[in-house]
Short mmCIF file of C-alpha atoms (C1' of nucleotides) in Angstrom, two decimals:
data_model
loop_
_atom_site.label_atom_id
_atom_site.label_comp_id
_atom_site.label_asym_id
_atom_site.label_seq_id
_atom_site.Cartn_x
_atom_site.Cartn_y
_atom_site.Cartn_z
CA UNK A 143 36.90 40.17 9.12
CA UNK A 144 33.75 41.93 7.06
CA UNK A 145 33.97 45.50 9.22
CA UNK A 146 36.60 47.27 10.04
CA UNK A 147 39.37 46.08 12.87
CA UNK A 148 42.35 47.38 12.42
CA UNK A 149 43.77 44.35 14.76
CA UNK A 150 40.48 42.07 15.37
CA UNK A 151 39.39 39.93 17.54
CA UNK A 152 41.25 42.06 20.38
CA UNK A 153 38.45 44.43 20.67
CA UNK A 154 36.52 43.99 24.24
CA UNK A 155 33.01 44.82 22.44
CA UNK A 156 32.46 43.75 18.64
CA UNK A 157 28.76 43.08 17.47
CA UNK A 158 29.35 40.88 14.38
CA UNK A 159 32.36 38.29 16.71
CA UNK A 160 29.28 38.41 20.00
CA UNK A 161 26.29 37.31 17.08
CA UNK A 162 28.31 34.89 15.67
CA UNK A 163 29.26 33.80 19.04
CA UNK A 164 26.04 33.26 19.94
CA UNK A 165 25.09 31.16 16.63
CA UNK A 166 27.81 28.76 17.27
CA UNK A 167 26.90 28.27 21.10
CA UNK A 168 23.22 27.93 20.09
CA UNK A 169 24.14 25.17 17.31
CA UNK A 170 26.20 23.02 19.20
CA UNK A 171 23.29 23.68 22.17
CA UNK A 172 20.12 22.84 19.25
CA UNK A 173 22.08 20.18 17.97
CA UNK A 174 22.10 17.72 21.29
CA UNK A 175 18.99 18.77 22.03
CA UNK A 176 16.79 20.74 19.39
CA UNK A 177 14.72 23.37 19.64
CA UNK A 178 12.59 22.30 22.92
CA UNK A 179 14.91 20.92 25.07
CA UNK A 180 17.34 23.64 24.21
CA UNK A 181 18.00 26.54 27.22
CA UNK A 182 18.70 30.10 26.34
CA UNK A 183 20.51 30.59 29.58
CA UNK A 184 23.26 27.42 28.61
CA UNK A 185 23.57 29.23 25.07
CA UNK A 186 24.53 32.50 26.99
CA UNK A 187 26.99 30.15 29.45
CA UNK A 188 28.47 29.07 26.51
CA UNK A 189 28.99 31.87 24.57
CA UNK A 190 29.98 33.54 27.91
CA UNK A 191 27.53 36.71 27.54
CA UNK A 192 24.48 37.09 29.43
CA UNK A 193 21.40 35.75 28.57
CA UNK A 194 19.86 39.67 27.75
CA UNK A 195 22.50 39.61 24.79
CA UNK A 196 20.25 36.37 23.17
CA UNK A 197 17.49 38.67 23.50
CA UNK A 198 19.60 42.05 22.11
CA UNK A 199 20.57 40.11 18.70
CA UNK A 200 17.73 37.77 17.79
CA UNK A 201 13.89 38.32 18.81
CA UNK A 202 13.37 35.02 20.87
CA UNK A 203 14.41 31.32 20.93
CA UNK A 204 12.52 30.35 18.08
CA UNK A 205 14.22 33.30 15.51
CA UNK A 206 17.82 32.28 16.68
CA UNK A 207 16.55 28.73 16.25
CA UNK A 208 15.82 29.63 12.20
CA UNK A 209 18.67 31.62 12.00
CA UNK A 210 20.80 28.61 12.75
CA UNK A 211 19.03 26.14 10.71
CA UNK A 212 19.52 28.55 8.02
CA UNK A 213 23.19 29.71 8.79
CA UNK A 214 23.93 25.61 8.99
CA UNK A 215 21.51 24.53 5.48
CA UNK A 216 22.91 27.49 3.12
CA UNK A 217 26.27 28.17 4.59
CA UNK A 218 27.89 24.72 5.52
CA UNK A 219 25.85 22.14 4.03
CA UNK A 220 25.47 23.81 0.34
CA UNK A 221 29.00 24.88 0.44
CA UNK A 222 30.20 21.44 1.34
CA UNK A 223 28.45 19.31 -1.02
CA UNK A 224 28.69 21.90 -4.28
CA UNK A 225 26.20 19.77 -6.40
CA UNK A 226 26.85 22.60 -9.31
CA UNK A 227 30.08 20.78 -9.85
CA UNK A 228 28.91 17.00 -9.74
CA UNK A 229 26.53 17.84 -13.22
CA UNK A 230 29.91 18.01 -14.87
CA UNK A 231 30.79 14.41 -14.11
CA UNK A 232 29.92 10.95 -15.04
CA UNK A 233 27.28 9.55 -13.32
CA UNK A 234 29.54 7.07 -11.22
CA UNK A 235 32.24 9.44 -10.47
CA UNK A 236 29.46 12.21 -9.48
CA UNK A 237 28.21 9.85 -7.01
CA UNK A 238 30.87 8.67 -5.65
CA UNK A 239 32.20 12.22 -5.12
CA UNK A 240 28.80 12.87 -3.87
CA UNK A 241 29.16 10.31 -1.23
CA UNK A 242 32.27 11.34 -0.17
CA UNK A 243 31.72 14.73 0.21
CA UNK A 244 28.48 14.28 2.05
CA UNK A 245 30.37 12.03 4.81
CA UNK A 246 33.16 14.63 4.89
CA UNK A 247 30.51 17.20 5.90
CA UNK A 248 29.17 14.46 8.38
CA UNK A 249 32.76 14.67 9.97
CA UNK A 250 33.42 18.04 9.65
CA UNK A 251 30.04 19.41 10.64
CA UNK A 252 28.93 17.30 13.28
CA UNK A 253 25.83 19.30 14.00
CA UNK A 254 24.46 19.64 10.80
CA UNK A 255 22.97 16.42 11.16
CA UNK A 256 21.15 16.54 14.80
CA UNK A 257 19.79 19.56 13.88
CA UNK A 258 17.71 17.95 10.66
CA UNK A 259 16.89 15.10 12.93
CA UNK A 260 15.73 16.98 15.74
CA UNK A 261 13.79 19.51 13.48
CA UNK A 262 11.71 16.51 11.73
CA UNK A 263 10.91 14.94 14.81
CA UNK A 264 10.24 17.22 17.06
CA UNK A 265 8.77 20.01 15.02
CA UNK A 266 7.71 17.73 11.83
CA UNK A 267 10.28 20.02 9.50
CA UNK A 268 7.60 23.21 10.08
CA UNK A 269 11.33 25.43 10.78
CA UNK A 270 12.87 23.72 8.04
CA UNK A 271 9.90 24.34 5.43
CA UNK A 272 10.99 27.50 3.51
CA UNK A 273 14.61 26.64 3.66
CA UNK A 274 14.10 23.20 1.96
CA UNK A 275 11.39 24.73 -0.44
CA UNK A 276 13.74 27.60 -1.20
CA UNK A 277 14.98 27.68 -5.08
CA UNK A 278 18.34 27.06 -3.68
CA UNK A 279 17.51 23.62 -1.91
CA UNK A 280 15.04 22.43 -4.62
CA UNK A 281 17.75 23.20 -7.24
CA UNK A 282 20.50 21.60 -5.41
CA UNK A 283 18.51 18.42 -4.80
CA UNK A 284 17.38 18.54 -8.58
CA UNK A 285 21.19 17.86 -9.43
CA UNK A 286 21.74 15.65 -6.79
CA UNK A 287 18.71 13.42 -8.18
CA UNK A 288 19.20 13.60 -11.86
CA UNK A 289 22.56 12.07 -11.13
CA UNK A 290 20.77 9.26 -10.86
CA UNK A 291 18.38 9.51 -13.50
CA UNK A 292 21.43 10.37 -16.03
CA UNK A 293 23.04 7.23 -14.39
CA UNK A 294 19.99 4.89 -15.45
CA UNK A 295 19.26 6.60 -18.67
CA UNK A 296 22.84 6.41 -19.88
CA UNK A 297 22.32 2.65 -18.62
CA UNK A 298 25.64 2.36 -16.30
CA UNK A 299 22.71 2.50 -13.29
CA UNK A 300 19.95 -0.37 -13.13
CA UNK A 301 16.72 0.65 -13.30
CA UNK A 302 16.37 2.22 -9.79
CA UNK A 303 13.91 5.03 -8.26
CA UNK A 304 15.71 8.44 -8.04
CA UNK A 305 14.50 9.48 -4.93
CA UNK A 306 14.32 6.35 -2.91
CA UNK A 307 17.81 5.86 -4.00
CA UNK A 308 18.98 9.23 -2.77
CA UNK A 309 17.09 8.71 0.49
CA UNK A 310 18.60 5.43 0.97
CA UNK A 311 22.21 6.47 0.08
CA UNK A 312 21.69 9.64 2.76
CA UNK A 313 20.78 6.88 5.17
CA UNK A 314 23.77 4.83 4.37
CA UNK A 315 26.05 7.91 5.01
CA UNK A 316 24.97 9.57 8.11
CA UNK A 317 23.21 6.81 10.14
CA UNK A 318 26.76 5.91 11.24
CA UNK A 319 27.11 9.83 12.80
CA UNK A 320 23.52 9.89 14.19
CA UNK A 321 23.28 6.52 15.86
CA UNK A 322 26.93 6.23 17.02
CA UNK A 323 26.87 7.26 20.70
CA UNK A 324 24.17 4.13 20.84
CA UNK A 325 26.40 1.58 18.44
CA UNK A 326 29.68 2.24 20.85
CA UNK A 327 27.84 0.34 23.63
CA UNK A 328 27.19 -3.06 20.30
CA UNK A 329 30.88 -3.26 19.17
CA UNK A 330 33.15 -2.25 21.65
CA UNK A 331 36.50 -2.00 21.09
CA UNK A 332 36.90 0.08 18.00
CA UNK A 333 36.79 3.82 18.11
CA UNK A 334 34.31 4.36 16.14
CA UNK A 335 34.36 8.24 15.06
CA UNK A 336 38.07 8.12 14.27
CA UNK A 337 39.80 9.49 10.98
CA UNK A 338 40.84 6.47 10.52
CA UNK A 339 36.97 4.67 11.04
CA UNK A 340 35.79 7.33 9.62
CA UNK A 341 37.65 6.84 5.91
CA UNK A 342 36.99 3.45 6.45
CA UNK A 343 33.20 3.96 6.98
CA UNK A 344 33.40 6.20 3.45
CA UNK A 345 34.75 3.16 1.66
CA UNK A 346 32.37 0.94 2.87
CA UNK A 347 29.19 3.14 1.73
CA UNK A 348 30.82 3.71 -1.68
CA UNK A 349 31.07 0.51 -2.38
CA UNK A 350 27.91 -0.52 -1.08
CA UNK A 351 26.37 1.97 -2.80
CA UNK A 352 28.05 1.96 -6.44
CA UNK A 353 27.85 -1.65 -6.51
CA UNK A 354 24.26 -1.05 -6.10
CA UNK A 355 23.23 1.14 -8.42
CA UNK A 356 25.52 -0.35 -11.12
CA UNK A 357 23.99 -2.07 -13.92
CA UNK A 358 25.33 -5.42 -14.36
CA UNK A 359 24.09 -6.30 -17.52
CA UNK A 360 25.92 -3.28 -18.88
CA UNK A 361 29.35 -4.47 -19.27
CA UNK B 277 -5.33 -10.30 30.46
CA UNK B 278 -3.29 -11.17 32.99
CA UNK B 279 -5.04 -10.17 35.73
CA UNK B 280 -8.30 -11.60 36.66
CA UNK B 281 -11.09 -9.48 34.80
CA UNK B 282 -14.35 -11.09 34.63
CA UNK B 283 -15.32 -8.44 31.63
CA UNK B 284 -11.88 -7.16 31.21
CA UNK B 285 -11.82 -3.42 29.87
CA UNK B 286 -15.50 -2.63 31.79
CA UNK B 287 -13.59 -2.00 35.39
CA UNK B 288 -12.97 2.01 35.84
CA UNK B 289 -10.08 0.99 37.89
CA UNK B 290 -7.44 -1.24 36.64
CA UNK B 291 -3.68 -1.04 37.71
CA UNK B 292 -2.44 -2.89 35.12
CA UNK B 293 -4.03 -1.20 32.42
CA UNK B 294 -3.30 2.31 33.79
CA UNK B 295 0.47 2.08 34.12
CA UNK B 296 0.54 0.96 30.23
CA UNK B 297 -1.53 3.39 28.82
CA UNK B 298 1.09 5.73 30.59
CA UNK B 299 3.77 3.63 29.07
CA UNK B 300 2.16 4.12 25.63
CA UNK B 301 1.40 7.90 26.11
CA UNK B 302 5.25 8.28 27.55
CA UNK B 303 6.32 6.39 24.40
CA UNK B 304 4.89 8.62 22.02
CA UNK B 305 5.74 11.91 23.70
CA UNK B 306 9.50 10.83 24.32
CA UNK B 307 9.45 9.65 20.60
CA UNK B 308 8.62 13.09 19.88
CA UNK B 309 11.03 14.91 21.75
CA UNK B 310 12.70 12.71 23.84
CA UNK B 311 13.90 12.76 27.54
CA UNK B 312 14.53 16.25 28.45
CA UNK B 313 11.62 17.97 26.03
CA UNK B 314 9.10 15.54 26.99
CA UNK B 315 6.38 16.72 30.22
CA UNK B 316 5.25 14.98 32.44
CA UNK B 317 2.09 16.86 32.68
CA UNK B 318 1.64 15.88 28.96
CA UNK B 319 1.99 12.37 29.48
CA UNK B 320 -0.81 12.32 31.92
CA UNK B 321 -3.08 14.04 29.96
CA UNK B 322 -2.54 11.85 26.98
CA UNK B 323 -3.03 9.30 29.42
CA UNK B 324 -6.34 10.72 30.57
CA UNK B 325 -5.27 11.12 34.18
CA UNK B 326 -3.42 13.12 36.56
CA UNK B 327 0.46 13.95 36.69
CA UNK B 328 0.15 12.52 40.14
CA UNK B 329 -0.53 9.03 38.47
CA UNK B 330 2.84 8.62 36.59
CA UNK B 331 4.80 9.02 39.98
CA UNK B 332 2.33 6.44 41.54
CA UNK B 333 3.49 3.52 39.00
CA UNK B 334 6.86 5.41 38.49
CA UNK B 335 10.03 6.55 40.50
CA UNK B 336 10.80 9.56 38.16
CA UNK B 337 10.58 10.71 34.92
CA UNK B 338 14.01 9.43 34.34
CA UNK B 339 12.33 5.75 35.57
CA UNK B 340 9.80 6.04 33.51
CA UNK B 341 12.05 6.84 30.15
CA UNK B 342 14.00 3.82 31.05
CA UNK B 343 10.90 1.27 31.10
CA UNK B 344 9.83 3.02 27.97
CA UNK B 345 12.97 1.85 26.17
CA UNK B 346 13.50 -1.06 27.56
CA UNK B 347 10.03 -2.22 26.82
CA UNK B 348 9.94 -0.78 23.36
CA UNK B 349 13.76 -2.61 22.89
CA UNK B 350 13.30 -6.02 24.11
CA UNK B 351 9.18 -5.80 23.77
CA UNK B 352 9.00 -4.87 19.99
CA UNK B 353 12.47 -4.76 18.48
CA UNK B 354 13.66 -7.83 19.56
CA UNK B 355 10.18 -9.86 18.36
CA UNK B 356 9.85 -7.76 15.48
CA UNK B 357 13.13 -8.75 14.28
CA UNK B 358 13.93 -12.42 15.37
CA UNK B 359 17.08 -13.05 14.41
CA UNK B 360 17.61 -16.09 15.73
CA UNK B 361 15.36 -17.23 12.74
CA UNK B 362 17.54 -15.98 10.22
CA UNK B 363 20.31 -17.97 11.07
CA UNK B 364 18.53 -20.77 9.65
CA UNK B 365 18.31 -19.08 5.90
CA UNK B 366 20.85 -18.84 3.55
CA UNK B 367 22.56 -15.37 3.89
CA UNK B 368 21.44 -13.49 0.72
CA UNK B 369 17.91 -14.95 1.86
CA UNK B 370 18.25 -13.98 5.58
CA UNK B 371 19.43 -10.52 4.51
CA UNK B 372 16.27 -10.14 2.65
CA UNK B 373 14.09 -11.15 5.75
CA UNK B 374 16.24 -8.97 7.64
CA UNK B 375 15.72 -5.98 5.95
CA UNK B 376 11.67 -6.60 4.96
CA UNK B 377 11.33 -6.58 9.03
CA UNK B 378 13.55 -3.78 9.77
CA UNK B 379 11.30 -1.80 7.67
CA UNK B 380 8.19 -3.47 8.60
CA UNK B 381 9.19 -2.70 12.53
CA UNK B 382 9.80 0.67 11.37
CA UNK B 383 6.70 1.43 10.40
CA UNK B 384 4.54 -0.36 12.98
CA UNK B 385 6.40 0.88 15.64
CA UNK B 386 7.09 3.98 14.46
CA UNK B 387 7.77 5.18 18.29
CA UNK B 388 11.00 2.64 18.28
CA UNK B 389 13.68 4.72 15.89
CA UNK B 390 12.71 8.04 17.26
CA UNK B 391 13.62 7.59 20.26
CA UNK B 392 16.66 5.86 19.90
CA UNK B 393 17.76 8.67 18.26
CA UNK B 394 16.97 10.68 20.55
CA UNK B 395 18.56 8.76 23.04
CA UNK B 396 21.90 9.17 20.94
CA UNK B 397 21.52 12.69 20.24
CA UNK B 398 20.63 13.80 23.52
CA UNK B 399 22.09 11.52 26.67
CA UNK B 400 24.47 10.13 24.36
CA UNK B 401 23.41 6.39 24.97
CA UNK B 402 22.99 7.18 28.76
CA UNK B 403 19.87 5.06 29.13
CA UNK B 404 20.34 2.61 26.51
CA UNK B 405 24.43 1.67 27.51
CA UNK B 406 22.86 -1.54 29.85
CA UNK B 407 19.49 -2.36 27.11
CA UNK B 408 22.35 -3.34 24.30
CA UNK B 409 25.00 -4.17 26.62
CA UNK B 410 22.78 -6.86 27.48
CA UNK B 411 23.16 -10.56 26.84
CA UNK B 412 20.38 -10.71 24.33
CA UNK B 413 20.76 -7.56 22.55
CA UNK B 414 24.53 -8.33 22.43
CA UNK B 415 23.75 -11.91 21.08
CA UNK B 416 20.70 -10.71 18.30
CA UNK B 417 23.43 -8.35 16.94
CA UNK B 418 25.77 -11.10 16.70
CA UNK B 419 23.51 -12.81 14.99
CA UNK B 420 23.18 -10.25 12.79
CA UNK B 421 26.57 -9.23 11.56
CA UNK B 422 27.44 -12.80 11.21
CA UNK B 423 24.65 -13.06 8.61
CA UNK B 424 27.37 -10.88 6.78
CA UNK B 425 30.13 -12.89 7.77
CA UNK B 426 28.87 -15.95 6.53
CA UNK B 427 28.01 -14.61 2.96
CA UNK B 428 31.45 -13.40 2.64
CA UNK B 429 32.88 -16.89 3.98
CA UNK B 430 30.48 -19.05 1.68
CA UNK B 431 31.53 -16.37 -1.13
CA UNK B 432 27.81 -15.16 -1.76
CA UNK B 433 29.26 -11.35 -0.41
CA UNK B 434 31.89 -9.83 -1.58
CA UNK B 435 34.65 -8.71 0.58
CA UNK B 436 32.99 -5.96 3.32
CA UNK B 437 33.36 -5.10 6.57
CA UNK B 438 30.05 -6.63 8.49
CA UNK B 439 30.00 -3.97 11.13
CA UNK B 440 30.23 -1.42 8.74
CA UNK B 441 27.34 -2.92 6.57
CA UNK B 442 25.11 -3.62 9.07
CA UNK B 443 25.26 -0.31 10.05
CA UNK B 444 24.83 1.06 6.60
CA UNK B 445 21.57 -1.28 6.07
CA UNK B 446 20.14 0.03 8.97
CA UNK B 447 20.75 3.65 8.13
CA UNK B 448 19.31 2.65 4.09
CA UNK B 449 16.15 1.05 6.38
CA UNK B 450 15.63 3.44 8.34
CA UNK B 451 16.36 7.18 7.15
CA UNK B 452 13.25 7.17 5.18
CA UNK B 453 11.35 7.38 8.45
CA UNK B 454 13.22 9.72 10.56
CA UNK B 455 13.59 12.25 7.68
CA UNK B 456 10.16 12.33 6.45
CA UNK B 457 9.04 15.42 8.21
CA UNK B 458 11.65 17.32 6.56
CA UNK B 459 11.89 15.17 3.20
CA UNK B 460 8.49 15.80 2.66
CA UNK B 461 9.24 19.14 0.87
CA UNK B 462 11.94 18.62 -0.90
CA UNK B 463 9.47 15.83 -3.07
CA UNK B 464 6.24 16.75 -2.69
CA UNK B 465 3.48 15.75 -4.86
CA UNK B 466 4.28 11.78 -3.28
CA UNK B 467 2.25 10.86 0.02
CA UNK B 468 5.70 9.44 1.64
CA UNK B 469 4.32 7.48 4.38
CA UNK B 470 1.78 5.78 2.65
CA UNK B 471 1.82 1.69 2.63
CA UNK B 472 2.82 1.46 -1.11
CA UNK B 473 5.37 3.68 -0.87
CA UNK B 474 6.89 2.06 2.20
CA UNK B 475 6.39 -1.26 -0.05
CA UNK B 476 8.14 0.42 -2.93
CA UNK B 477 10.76 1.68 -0.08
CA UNK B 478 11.43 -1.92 0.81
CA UNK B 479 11.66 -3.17 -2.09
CA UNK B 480 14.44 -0.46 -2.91
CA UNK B 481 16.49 -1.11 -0.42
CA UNK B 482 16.54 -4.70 -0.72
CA UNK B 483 17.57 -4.54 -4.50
CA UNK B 484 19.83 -2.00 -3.26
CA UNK B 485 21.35 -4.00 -0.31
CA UNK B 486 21.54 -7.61 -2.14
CA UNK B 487 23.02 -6.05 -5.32
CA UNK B 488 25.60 -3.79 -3.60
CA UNK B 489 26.99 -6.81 -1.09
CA UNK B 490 26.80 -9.57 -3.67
CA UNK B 491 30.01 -10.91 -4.69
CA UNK B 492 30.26 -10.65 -8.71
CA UNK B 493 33.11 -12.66 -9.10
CA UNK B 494 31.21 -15.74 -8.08
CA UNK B 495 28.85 -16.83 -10.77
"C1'" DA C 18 37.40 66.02 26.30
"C1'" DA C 19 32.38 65.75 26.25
"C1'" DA C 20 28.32 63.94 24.27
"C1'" DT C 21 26.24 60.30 21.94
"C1'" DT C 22 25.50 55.75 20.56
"C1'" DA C 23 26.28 50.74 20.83
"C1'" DA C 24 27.19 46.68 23.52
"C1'" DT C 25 26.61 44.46 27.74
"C1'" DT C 26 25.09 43.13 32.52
"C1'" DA C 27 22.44 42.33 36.89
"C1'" DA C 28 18.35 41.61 38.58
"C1'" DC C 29 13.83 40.66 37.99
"C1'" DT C 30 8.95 38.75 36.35
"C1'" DG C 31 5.75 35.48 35.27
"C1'" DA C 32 4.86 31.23 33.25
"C1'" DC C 33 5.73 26.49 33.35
"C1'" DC C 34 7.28 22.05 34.95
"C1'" DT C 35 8.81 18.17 38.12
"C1'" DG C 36 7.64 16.04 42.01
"C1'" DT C 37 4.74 15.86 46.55
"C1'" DT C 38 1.03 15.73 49.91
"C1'" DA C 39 -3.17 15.09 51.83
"C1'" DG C 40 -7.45 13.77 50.92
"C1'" DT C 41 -11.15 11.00 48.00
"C1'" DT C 42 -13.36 7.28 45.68
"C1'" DA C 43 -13.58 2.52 44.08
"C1'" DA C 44 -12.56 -2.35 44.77
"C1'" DT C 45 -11.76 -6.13 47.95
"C1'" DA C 46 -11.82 -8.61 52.19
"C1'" DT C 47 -14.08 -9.53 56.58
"C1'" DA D 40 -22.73 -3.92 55.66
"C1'" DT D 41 -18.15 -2.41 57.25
"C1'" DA D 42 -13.29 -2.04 57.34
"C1'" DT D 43 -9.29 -2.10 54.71
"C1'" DT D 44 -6.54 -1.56 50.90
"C1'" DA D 45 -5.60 0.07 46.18
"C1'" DA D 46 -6.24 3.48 42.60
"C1'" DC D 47 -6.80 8.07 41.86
"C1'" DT D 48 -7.36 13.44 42.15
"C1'" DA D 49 -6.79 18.36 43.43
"C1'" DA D 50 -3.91 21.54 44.91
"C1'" DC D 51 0.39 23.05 45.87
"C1'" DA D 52 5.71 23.71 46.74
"C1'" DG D 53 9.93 24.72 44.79
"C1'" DG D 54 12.80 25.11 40.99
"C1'" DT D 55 13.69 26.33 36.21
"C1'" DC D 56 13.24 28.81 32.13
"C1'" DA D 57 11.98 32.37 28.39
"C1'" DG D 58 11.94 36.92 28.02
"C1'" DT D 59 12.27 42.04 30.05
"C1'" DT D 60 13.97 46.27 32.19
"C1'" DA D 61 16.89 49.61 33.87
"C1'" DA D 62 21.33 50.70 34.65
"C1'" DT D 63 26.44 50.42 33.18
"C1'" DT D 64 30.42 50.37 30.48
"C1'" DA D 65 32.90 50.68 26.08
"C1'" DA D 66 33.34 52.67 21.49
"C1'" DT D 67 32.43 56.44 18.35
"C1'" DT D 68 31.38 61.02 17.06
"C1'" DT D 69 31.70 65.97 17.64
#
DNA sequence: AAATTAATTAACTGACCTGTTAGTTAATAT
DNA sequence: ATATTAACTAACAGGTCAGTTAATTAATTT
């Protein structure tokens, strides 16, 4: 919708729809199986271009491997979670909304997620350096961690450590979305990645996780 | 050990002893990348012998993957964790315990969460479906969420879901591990992995666990 | 409409990777 | 000591995969 198309998408050949085609094939593709396992010539199936096209838009593997990390890091996962806004709020509400809108981008970005995991362990983050140690990222995670500290200074939070505690709360929120195709086979029955599971899952981390932090003596 | 070996360790040919050092070197490269990244041909050199060795003790790769997790499932997880023990304790105590050994397991075995995670990610449970269908994985995790179950019964817990919180513990326990590689430079400065900062992890997470389930209501 | 440029494909190359085979050396039994 | 079995290696076969090349078709410019 950037360039011109008078009616879009109906054109046979269009550069920009083909690259981004491409990106979304090789995210879904990175995300089950990260950068090693991952096949150039499935990316091509899926996209339904040729393999030569991978090779016509991005310089090898490993560059449309970045470019996805960094498409996925800036575009979805910083636009999803907005920390700019939470600084406005109380120190409970911001984490609450915090948690929420983390597990919403869990949900709604399902391969956000694999791709972090399969970057740390397979590559130990070395593809993930300069996005996370980008101004952007350091900034965002600033906000996200003085939540905390405003929480415990202000004295409605116990006397907790920042970054454990924002560790901890990440693994309370998307442990459910990374080990679920294992955990189906433990409780049967339930459909697990539901709406419905899914809400319920986001009510049982807040309250885990408020209840917590909260300082009890305060109150 | 097992075997008879007058001097153990001083025979340059011993069965036994060959097909687990390939079970250790498999362990470590799946753990890395998992099933379909992992070679063969690296396995055997990690090993210290040829390629021709792994399909000597094993069917496949595939066969050896599977003995990998089961033996890493039932051989460390389960004794790591006994949770048969726990049901002895009082549940805020138990939960404790639980949680010190997740952790602990987690970082003596640091082989074990990567490649479940992998196995999620990238077969989608496949190869683990009949390791926690089983009747002892099936009966350890019943142990487990009813742990939970109990404190809310006995009125120790508030209200939760157990399945829910169990899973929520686990991801608190064990996201500090799988996430390192990346987390690592969002916080530098702190040597992550270090024992005192796993102790000071553990330690989080337990005040964090046993202050977000506990009822407040009661005393 | 013809010429030019941009997008795309088919077919290929060379490296790599799983699994095999046939032969070799060490341990064990006779 | 010799024969037999068990552990092990070197070398290879066949398939797969990342990346390339040369030709083709569609869009754009003149």
């Amino acid at each position: 919708m950037a360039t011109k198309a008078g009616k879009a998408a109906k054109q046979v050949r269009d550069a920009e729809a083909t690259r981004t085609a491409i990106l979304d094939a090789a995210e879904a593709e990175f995300a089950q199986y990260g950068l090693n396992a991952a096949k150039t010539e499935e990316i091509a199936a899926k996209t339904g271009v040729t393999k030569a096209m991978i090779y016509y838009y991005f310089k090898s593997k490993e560059d449309l491997y970045v470019a996805v990390l960094e498409r996925i890091f800036f575009g979805r996962y910083m636009d999803s979670i907005q920390p700019e806004e939470l600084e406005q709020l109380s120190p409970e509400e911001a984490l609450e909304k915090l948690i929420r809108r983390q597990i919403a981008t869990d949900f709604h970005h399902p391969h956000l997620n694999p791709i972090q995991i399969h970057e740390a362990l397979q590559n130990q983050g070395k593809y993930y350096k300069h996005v996370l140690s980008s101004d952007r990222a350091q900034q965002a995670f600033g906000i996200v961690t003085r939540i905390l500290e405003r929480g415990v200074a202000e004295g409605c939070f116990r006397k907790l450590h920042p970054q454990h505690t924002v560790m901890n709360i990440m693994g309370a929120c998307n442990f459910y979305f990374t080990a679920y195709e294992n955990m189906k086979y433990l409780w049967q029955g339930a459909p697990l990645l539901s709406p419905e599971t899914v809400e319920q899952h986001t009510q049982e981390v807040v309250d885990l996780i408020l209840a917590g932090v909260r300082n009890q003596n305060n109150r």
